[in-house]
Coordinates of N, CA and C in Angstrom, one line a residue:
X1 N -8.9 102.0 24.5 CA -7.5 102.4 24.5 C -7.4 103.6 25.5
X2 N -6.3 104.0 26.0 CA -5.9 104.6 26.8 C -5.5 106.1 25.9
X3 N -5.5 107.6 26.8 CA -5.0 108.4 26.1 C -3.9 108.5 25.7
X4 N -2.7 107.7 26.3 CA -1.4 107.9 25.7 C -1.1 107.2 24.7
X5 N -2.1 106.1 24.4 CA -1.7 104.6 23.7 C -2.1 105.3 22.7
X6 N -3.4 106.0 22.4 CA -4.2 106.3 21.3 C -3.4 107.2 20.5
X7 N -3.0 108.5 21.8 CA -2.2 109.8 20.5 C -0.9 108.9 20.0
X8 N 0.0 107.9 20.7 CA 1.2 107.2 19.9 C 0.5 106.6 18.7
X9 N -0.7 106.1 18.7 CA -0.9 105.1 17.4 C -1.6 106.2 16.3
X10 N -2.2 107.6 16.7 CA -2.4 108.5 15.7 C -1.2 109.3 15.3
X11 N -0.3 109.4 16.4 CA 1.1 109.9 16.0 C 1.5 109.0 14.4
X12 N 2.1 108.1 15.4 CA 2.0 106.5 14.2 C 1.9 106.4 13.1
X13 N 0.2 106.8 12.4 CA -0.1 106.8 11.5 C 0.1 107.6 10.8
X14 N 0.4 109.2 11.4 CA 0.5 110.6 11.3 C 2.0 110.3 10.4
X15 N 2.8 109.7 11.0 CA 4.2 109.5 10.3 C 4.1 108.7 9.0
X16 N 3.4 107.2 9.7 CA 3.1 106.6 8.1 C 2.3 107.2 6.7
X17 N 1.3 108.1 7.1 CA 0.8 109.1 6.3 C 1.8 110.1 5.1
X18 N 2.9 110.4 6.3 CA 3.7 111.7 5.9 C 5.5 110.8 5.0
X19 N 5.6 109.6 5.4 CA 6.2 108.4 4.9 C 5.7 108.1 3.3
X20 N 4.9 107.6 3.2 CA 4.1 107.8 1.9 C 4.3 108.5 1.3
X21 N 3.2 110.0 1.7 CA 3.7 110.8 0.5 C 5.0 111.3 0.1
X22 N 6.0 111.5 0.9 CA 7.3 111.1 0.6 C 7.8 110.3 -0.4
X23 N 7.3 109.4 -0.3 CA 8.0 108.3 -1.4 C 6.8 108.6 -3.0
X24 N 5.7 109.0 -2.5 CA 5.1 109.2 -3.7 C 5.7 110.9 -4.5
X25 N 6.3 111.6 -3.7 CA 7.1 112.8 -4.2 C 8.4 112.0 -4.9
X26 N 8.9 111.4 -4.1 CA 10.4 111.0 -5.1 C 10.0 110.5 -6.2
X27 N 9.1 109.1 -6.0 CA 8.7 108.7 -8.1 C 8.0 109.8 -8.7
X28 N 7.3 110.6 -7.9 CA 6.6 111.9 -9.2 C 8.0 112.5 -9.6
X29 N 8.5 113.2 -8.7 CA 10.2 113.8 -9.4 C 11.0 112.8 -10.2
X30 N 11.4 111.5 -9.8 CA 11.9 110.1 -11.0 C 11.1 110.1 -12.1
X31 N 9.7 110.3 -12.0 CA 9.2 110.2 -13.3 C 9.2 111.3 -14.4
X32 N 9.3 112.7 -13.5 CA 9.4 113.5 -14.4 C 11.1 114.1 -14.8
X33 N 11.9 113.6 -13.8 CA 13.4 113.7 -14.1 C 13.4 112.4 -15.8
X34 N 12.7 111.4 -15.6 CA 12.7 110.4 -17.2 C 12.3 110.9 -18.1
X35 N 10.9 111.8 -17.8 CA 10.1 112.3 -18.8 C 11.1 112.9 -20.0
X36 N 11.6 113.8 -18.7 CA 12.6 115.0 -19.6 C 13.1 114.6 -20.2
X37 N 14.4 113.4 -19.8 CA 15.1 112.8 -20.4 C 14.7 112.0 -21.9
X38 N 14.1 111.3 -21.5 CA 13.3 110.7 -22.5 C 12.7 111.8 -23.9
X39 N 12.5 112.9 -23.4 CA 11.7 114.0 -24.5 C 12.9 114.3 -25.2
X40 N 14.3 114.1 -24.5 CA 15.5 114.8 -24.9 C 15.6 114.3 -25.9
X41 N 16.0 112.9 -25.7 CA 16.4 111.9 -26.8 C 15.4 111.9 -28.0
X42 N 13.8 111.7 -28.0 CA 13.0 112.2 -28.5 C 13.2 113.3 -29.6
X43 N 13.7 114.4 -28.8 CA 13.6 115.8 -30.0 C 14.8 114.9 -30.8
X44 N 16.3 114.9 -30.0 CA 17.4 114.7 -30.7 C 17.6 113.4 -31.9
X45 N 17.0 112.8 -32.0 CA 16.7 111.7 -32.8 C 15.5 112.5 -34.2
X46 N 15.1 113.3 -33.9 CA 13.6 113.6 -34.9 C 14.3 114.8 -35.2
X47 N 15.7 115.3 -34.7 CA 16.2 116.1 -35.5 C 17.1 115.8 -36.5
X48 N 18.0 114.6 -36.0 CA 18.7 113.8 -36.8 C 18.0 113.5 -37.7
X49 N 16.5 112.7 -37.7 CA 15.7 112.6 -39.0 C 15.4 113.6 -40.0
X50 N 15.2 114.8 -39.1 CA 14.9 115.9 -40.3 C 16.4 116.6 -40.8
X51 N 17.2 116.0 -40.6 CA 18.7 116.8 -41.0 C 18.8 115.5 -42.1
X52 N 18.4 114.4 -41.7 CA 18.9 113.7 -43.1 C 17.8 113.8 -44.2
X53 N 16.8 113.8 -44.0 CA 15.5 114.1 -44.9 C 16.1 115.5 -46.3
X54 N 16.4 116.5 -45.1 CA 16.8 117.0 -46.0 C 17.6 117.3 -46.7
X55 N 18.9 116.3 -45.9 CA 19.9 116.3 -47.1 C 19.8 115.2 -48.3
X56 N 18.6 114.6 -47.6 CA 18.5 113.7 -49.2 C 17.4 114.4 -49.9
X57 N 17.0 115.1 -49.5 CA 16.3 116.1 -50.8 C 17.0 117.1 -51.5
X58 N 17.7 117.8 -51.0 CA 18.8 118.8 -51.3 C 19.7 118.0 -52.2
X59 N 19.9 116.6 -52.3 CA 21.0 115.4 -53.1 C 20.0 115.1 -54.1
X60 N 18.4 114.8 -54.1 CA 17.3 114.6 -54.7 C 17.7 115.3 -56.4
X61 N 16.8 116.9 -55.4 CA 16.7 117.9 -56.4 C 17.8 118.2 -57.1
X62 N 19.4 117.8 -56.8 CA 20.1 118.3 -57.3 C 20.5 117.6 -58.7
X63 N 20.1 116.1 -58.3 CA 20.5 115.3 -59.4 C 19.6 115.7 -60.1
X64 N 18.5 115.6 -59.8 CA 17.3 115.9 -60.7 C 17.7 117.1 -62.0
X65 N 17.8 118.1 -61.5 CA 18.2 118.9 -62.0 C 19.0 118.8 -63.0
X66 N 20.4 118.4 -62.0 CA 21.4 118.0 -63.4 C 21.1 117.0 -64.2
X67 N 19.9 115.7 -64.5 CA 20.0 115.3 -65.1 C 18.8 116.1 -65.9
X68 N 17.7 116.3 -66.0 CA 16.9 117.3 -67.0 C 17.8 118.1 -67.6
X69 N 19.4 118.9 -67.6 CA 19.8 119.4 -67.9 C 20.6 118.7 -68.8
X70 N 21.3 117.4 -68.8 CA 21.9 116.8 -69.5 C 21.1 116.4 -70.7
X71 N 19.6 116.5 -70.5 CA 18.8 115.9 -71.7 C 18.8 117.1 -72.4
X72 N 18.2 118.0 -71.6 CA 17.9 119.1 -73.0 C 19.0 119.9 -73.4
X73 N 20.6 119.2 -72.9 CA 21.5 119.7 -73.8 C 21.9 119.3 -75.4

């Protein structure tokens, strides 16, 4: 190969190199732009569960209560 032929095809590759990681930066950023997302829904769901957990415990013990109370009246 000639020297001008050679630096255009390491140029070349130099781009395709820098092409690449480029697109491998956008899916790392896509993936952790979902991650988040995904974590969001995550917490917000496992909060909803522990908000109803405890409102059926708090409805639990209450009955409970009032009914041991109706016996030993």
């Amino acid at each position: 190969m000639t020297q001008p032929s050679r630096q255009a095809y390491e140029q070349r590759k130099q781009w395709e190199k820098e092409d690449r990681r480029e697109h491998f930066r956008l899916a790392a950023g896509m993936m952790d732009f979902l991650g988040v997302v995904v974590g969001v829904i995550c917490i917000l769901v496992l909060l909803a569960l522990l908000f109803s957990l405890i409102s059926w415990l708090t409805q639990d013990i209450s009955s409970t209560f009032s009914l041991l109370r109706t016996r030993f009246q």
